[in-house]
Amino acid sequence: MAPTTTYEVFYTVQAAAARDRLDDRQRIAFDKGIALLARDPFVEVSRPISSTGDDRTIRLTQNILVEYTVSRGRLLVFIVEVFNDKDVLITDV
């Protein structure tokens, strides 16, 4: 079996700060999602947000979205967005 390539993961200051604010349960799920992306940042459920396809977005969990870029064996997470049902303006849809 061929060795699996793992991308080295980096975070912007803002993304790292958002990651560090996650509670324990969210952080476990987040770390699991990032580990999966490090093995394959182009998974089917991720979506390109640039014309080259290297800048991507994915919902790691129902409430955590990340945007990242892939380049030269590196994965740079530049946005970590955490959604909370308390933040919803219109709840009856």
mmCIF file with all atom_site columns, C-alpha atoms in Angstrom:
data_model
loop_
_atom_site.group_PDB
_atom_site.id
_atom_site.type_symbol
_atom_site.label_atom_id
_atom_site.label_alt_id
_atom_site.label_comp_id
_atom_site.label_asym_id
_atom_site.label_entity_id
_atom_site.label_seq_id
_atom_site.pdbx_PDB_ins_code
_atom_site.Cartn_x
_atom_site.Cartn_y
_atom_site.Cartn_z
_atom_site.occupancy
_atom_site.B_iso_or_equiv
_atom_site.pdbx_formal_charge
_atom_site.auth_seq_id
_atom_site.auth_comp_id
_atom_site.auth_asym_id
_atom_site.auth_atom_id
_atom_site.pdbx_PDB_model_num
ATOM 1  C CA . MET A 1 1  ? 0.000   0.000  0.000  1.00 0.00 ? 1  MET A CA 1
ATOM 2  C CA . ALA A 1 2  ? 1.314   3.471  -0.915 1.00 0.00 ? 2  ALA A CA 1
ATOM 3  C CA . PRO A 1 3  ? 1.982   5.882  1.959  1.00 0.00 ? 3  PRO A CA 1
ATOM 4  C CA . THR A 1 4  ? -0.737  8.432  2.623  1.00 0.00 ? 4  THR A CA 1
ATOM 5  C CA . THR A 1 5  ? 0.249   12.041 2.045  1.00 0.00 ? 5  THR A CA 1
ATOM 6  C CA . THR A 1 6  ? -0.728  14.313 4.899  1.00 0.00 ? 6  THR A CA 1
ATOM 7  C CA . TYR A 1 7  ? -0.870  18.052 4.381  1.00 0.00 ? 7  TYR A CA 1
ATOM 8  C CA . GLU A 1 8  ? 0.768   20.229 7.023  1.00 0.00 ? 8  GLU A CA 1
ATOM 9  C CA . VAL A 1 9  ? -1.956  22.370 8.655  1.00 0.00 ? 9  VAL A CA 1
ATOM 10 C CA . PHE A 1 10 ? -1.517  26.048 9.509  1.00 0.00 ? 10 PHE A CA 1
ATOM 11 C CA . TYR A 1 11 ? -3.965  28.654 10.854 1.00 0.00 ? 11 TYR A CA 1
ATOM 12 C CA . THR A 1 12 ? -4.237  32.397 10.521 1.00 0.00 ? 12 THR A CA 1
ATOM 13 C CA . VAL A 1 13 ? -4.278  34.248 13.838 1.00 0.00 ? 13 VAL A CA 1
ATOM 14 C CA . GLN A 1 14 ? -8.045  34.819 13.534 1.00 0.00 ? 14 GLN A CA 1
ATOM 15 C CA . ALA A 1 15 ? -8.792  31.189 12.666 1.00 0.00 ? 15 ALA A CA 1
ATOM 16 C CA . ALA A 1 16 ? -6.636  29.920 15.535 1.00 0.00 ? 16 ALA A CA 1
ATOM 17 C CA . ALA A 1 17 ? -8.422  32.256 17.958 1.00 0.00 ? 17 ALA A CA 1
ATOM 18 C CA . ALA A 1 18 ? -11.840 30.966 16.826 1.00 0.00 ? 18 ALA A CA 1
ATOM 19 C CA . ARG A 1 19 ? -10.590 27.373 17.092 1.00 0.00 ? 19 ARG A CA 1
ATOM 20 C CA . ASP A 1 20 ? -9.305  28.011 20.600 1.00 0.00 ? 20 ASP A CA 1
ATOM 21 C CA . ARG A 1 21 ? -12.716 29.311 21.724 1.00 0.00 ? 21 ARG A CA 1
ATOM 22 C CA . LEU A 1 22 ? -14.448 26.007 20.893 1.00 0.00 ? 22 LEU A CA 1
ATOM 23 C CA . ASP A 1 23 ? -15.794 24.024 23.819 1.00 0.00 ? 23 ASP A CA 1
ATOM 24 C CA . ASP A 1 24 ? -14.381 20.541 24.446 1.00 0.00 ? 24 ASP A CA 1
ATOM 25 C CA . ARG A 1 25 ? -17.046 18.684 22.426 1.00 0.00 ? 25 ARG A CA 1
ATOM 26 C CA . GLN A 1 26 ? -16.728 21.069 19.470 1.00 0.00 ? 26 GLN A CA 1
ATOM 27 C CA . ARG A 1 27 ? -12.932 20.924 19.606 1.00 0.00 ? 27 ARG A CA 1
ATOM 28 C CA . ILE A 1 28 ? -12.883 17.133 19.404 1.00 0.00 ? 28 ILE A CA 1
ATOM 29 C CA . ALA A 1 29 ? -15.129 17.203 16.319 1.00 0.00 ? 29 ALA A CA 1
ATOM 30 C CA . PHE A 1 30 ? -13.118 20.086 14.828 1.00 0.00 ? 30 PHE A CA 1
ATOM 31 C CA . ASP A 1 31 ? -9.792  18.280 15.286 1.00 0.00 ? 31 ASP A CA 1
ATOM 32 C CA . LYS A 1 32 ? -11.234 15.112 13.740 1.00 0.00 ? 32 LYS A CA 1
ATOM 33 C CA . GLY A 1 33 ? -12.469 17.100 10.725 1.00 0.00 ? 33 GLY A CA 1
ATOM 34 C CA . ILE A 1 34 ? -9.142  18.871 10.275 1.00 0.00 ? 34 ILE A CA 1
ATOM 35 C CA . ALA A 1 35 ? -7.306  15.531 10.477 1.00 0.00 ? 35 ALA A CA 1
ATOM 36 C CA . LEU A 1 36 ? -9.523  14.207 7.674  1.00 0.00 ? 36 LEU A CA 1
ATOM 37 C CA . LEU A 1 37 ? -8.877  17.332 5.579  1.00 0.00 ? 37 LEU A CA 1
ATOM 38 C CA . ALA A 1 38 ? -5.138  16.996 6.163  1.00 0.00 ? 38 ALA A CA 1
ATOM 39 C CA . ARG A 1 39 ? -5.327  13.625 4.418  1.00 0.00 ? 39 ARG A CA 1
ATOM 40 C CA . ASP A 1 40 ? -7.624  14.853 1.609  1.00 0.00 ? 40 ASP A CA 1
ATOM 41 C CA . PRO A 1 41 ? -8.438  18.582 1.403  1.00 0.00 ? 41 PRO A CA 1
ATOM 42 C CA . PHE A 1 42 ? -10.480 18.037 -1.763 1.00 0.00 ? 42 PHE A CA 1
ATOM 43 C CA . VAL A 1 43 ? -13.158 15.776 -0.267 1.00 0.00 ? 43 VAL A CA 1
ATOM 44 C CA . GLU A 1 44 ? -16.440 15.639 -2.161 1.00 0.00 ? 44 GLU A CA 1
ATOM 45 C CA . VAL A 1 45 ? -18.388 17.718 0.389  1.00 0.00 ? 45 VAL A CA 1
ATOM 46 C CA . SER A 1 46 ? -15.924 20.628 0.202  1.00 0.00 ? 46 SER A CA 1
ATOM 47 C CA . ARG A 1 47 ? -16.627 23.394 -2.286 1.00 0.00 ? 47 ARG A CA 1
ATOM 48 C CA . PRO A 1 48 ? -14.213 25.577 -4.250 1.00 0.00 ? 48 PRO A CA 1
ATOM 49 C CA . ILE A 1 49 ? -14.485 29.305 -3.556 1.00 0.00 ? 49 ILE A CA 1
ATOM 50 C CA . SER A 1 50 ? -11.876 30.388 -6.107 1.00 0.00 ? 50 SER A CA 1
ATOM 51 C CA . SER A 1 51 ? -11.454 29.817 -9.810 1.00 0.00 ? 51 SER A CA 1
ATOM 52 C CA . THR A 1 52 ? -8.416  27.579 -9.239 1.00 0.00 ? 52 THR A CA 1
ATOM 53 C CA . GLY A 1 53 ? -10.197 25.367 -6.706 1.00 0.00 ? 53 GLY A CA 1
ATOM 54 C CA . ASP A 1 54 ? -7.371  25.719 -4.182 1.00 0.00 ? 54 ASP A CA 1
ATOM 55 C CA . ASP A 1 55 ? -9.438  27.965 -1.900 1.00 0.00 ? 55 ASP A CA 1
ATOM 56 C CA . ARG A 1 56 ? -12.227 25.880 -0.416 1.00 0.00 ? 56 ARG A CA 1
ATOM 57 C CA . THR A 1 57 ? -15.001 25.847 2.149  1.00 0.00 ? 57 THR A CA 1
ATOM 58 C CA . ILE A 1 58 ? -16.504 22.979 4.103  1.00 0.00 ? 58 ILE A CA 1
ATOM 59 C CA . ARG A 1 59 ? -18.798 22.476 7.050  1.00 0.00 ? 59 ARG A CA 1
ATOM 60 C CA . LEU A 1 60 ? -16.807 20.249 9.384  1.00 0.00 ? 60 LEU A CA 1
ATOM 61 C CA . THR A 1 61 ? -19.868 19.793 11.573 1.00 0.00 ? 61 THR A CA 1
ATOM 62 C CA . GLN A 1 62 ? -23.413 21.068 11.465 1.00 0.00 ? 62 GLN A CA 1
ATOM 63 C CA . ASN A 1 63 ? -22.260 24.212 13.268 1.00 0.00 ? 63 ASN A CA 1
ATOM 64 C CA . ILE A 1 64 ? -18.620 24.703 12.234 1.00 0.00 ? 64 ILE A CA 1
ATOM 65 C CA . LEU A 1 65 ? -17.589 25.995 8.817  1.00 0.00 ? 65 LEU A CA 1
ATOM 66 C CA . VAL A 1 66 ? -13.993 26.495 7.715  1.00 0.00 ? 66 VAL A CA 1
ATOM 67 C CA . GLU A 1 67 ? -12.434 28.148 4.710  1.00 0.00 ? 67 GLU A CA 1
ATOM 68 C CA . TYR A 1 68 ? -8.959  27.066 3.714  1.00 0.00 ? 68 TYR A CA 1
ATOM 69 C CA . THR A 1 69 ? -6.432  27.114 0.932  1.00 0.00 ? 69 THR A CA 1
ATOM 70 C CA . VAL A 1 70 ? -4.230  24.292 -0.315 1.00 0.00 ? 70 VAL A CA 1
ATOM 71 C CA . SER A 1 71 ? -0.727  24.897 -1.656 1.00 0.00 ? 71 SER A CA 1
ATOM 72 C CA . ARG A 1 72 ? 2.492   22.893 -1.855 1.00 0.00 ? 72 ARG A CA 1
ATOM 73 C CA . GLY A 1 73 ? 1.595   20.246 0.687  1.00 0.00 ? 73 GLY A CA 1
ATOM 74 C CA . ARG A 1 74 ? 0.159   22.796 3.095  1.00 0.00 ? 74 ARG A CA 1
ATOM 75 C CA . LEU A 1 75 ? -3.381  23.486 4.198  1.00 0.00 ? 75 LEU A CA 1
ATOM 76 C CA . LEU A 1 76 ? -3.955  26.997 5.575  1.00 0.00 ? 76 LEU A CA 1
ATOM 77 C CA . VAL A 1 77 ? -7.187  27.496 7.505  1.00 0.00 ? 77 VAL A CA 1
ATOM 78 C CA . PHE A 1 78 ? -8.089  31.166 7.251  1.00 0.00 ? 78 PHE A CA 1
ATOM 79 C CA . ILE A 1 79 ? -11.670 31.235 8.562  1.00 0.00 ? 79 ILE A CA 1
ATOM 80 C CA . VAL A 1 80 ? -13.345 29.255 11.328 1.00 0.00 ? 80 VAL A CA 1
ATOM 81 C CA . GLU A 1 81 ? -17.022 30.165 11.697 1.00 0.00 ? 81 GLU A CA 1
ATOM 82 C CA . VAL A 1 82 ? -19.095 28.686 14.507 1.00 0.00 ? 82 VAL A CA 1
ATOM 83 C CA . PHE A 1 83 ? -22.862 28.878 14.174 1.00 0.00 ? 83 PHE A CA 1
ATOM 84 C CA . ASN A 1 84 ? -25.222 28.793 17.112 1.00 0.00 ? 84 ASN A CA 1
ATOM 85 C CA . ASP A 1 85 ? -28.991 28.329 16.946 1.00 0.00 ? 85 ASP A CA 1
ATOM 86 C CA . LYS A 1 86 ? -29.322 31.287 19.328 1.00 0.00 ? 86 LYS A CA 1
ATOM 87 C CA . ASP A 1 87 ? -27.871 33.491 16.548 1.00 0.00 ? 87 ASP A CA 1
ATOM 88 C CA . VAL A 1 88 ? -30.807 32.922 14.169 1.00 0.00 ? 88 VAL A CA 1
ATOM 89 C CA . LEU A 1 89 ? -32.964 35.930 13.258 1.00 0.00 ? 89 LEU A CA 1
ATOM 90 C CA . ILE A 1 90 ? -35.885 34.005 11.750 1.00 0.00 ? 90 ILE A CA 1
ATOM 91 C CA . THR A 1 91 ? -36.453 30.590 13.311 1.00 0.00 ? 91 THR A CA 1
ATOM 92 C CA . ASP A 1 92 ? -39.717 29.462 11.709 1.00 0.00 ? 92 ASP A CA 1
ATOM 93 C CA . VAL A 1 93 ? -38.341 28.538 8.272  1.00 0.00 ? 93 VAL A CA 1
#
